[in-house]
mmCIF file of C-alpha atoms in Angstrom:
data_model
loop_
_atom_site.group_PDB
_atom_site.id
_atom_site.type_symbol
_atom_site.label_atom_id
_atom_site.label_comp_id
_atom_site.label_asym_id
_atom_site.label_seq_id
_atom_site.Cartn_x
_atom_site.Cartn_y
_atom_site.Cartn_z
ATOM 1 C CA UNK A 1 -107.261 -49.602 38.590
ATOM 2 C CA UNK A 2 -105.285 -48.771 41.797
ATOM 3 C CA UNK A 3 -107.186 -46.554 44.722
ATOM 4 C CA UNK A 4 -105.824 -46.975 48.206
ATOM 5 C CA UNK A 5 -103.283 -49.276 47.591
ATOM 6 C CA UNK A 6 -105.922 -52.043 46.381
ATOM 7 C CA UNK A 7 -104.830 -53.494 42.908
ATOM 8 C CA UNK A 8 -107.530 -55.859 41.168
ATOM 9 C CA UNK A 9 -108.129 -59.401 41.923
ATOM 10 C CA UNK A 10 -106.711 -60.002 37.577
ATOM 11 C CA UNK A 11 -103.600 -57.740 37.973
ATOM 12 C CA UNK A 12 -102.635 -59.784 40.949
ATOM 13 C CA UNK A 13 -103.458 -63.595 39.093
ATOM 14 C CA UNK A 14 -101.382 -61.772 36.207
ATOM 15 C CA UNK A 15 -98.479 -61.281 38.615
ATOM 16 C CA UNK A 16 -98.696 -64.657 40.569
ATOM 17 C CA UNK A 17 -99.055 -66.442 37.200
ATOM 18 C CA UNK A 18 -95.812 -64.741 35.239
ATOM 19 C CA UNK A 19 -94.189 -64.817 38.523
ATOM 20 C CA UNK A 20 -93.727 -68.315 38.875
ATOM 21 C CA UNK A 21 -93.175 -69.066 35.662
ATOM 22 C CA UNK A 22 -89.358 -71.026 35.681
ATOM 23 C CA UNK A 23 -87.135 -68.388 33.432
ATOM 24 C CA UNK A 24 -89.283 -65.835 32.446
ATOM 25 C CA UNK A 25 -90.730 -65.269 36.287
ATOM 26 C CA UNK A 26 -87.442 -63.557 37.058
ATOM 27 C CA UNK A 27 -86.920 -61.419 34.615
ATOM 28 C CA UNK A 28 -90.999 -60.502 35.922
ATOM 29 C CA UNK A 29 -90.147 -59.894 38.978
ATOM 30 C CA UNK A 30 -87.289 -57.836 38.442
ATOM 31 C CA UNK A 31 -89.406 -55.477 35.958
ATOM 32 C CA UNK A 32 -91.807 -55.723 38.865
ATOM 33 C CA UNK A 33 -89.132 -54.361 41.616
ATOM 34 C CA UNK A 34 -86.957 -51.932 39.153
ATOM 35 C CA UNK A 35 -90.656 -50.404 38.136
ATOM 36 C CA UNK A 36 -91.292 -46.485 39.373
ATOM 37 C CA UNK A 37 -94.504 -46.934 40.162
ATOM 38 C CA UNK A 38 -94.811 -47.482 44.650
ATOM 39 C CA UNK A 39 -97.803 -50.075 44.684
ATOM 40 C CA UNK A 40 -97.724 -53.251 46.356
ATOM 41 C CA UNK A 41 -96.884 -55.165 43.103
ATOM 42 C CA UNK A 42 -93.217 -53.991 43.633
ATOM 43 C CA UNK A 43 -92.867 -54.516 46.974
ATOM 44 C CA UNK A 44 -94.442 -58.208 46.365
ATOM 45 C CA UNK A 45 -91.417 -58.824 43.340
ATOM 46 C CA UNK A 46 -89.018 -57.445 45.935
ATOM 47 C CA UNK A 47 -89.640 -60.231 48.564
ATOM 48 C CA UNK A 48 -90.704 -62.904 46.315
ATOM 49 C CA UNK A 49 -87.091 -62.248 44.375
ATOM 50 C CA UNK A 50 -85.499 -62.553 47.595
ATOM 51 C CA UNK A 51 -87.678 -65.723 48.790
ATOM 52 C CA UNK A 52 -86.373 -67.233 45.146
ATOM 53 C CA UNK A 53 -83.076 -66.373 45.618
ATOM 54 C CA UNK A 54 -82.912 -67.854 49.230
ATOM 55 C CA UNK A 55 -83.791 -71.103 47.744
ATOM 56 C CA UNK A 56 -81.596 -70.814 44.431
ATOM 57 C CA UNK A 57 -78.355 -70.344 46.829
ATOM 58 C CA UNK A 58 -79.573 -73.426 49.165
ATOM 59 C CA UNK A 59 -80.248 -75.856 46.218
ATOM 60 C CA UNK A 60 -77.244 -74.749 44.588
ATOM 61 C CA UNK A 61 -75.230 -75.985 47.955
ATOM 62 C CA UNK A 62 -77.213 -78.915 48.313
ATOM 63 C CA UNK A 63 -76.787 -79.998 44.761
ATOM 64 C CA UNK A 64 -73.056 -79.340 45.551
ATOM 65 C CA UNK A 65 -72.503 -81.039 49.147
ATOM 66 C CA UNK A 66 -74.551 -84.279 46.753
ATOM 67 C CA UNK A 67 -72.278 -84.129 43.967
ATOM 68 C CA UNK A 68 -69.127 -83.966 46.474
ATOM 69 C CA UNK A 69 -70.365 -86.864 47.920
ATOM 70 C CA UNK A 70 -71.455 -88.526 45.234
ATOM 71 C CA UNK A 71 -68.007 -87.918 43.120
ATOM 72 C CA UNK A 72 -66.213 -90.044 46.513
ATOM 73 C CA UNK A 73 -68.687 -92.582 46.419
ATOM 74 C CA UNK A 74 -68.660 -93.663 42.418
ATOM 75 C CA UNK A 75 -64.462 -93.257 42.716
ATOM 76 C CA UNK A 76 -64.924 -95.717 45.347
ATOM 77 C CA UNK A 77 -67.303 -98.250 43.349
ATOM 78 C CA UNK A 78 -64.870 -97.939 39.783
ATOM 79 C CA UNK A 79 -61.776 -98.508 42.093
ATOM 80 C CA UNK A 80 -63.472 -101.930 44.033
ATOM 81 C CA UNK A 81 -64.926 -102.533 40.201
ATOM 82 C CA UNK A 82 -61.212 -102.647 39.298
ATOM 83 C CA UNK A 83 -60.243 -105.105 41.646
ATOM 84 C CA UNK A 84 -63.148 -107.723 40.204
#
């Protein structure tokens, strides 16, 4: 299957399909990176967990800074909804 670092064109669909599947993609991926086996396959779960990451930490804040917004800006509605 492997020679010179070359993995087939199915192991890699394989990998890019269970890899971006929502829950079960990370726990792929970090089989993937924890494997023993040096190929390219680990490597790939290695950056593509940190690429996943990067973006779970920035939507995470996002969603935050939104709801901290959002929290001031419904107290404000209730409170002039009061005064109706």
């Amino acid at each position: 299957m492997e020679e010179n670092n070359q993995i087939s064109i199915h192991t890699w669909f394989f990998t890019f399909m269970c890899a971006n599947m929502p829950i079960v993609g990370w726990f792929y991926l970090l089989h993937l990176a924890s494997s023993k086996r040096q190929d390219l396959r680990r490597e790939y779960a290695k950056a593509f967990l940190r690429y996943k990451l990067t973006f779970l930490v920035v939507s995470l804040l996002l969603f935050a800074i939104v709801i901290y917004i959002g929290a001031g800006a419904l107290d404000r509605l209730l409170a002039y909804m009061e005064m109706l």
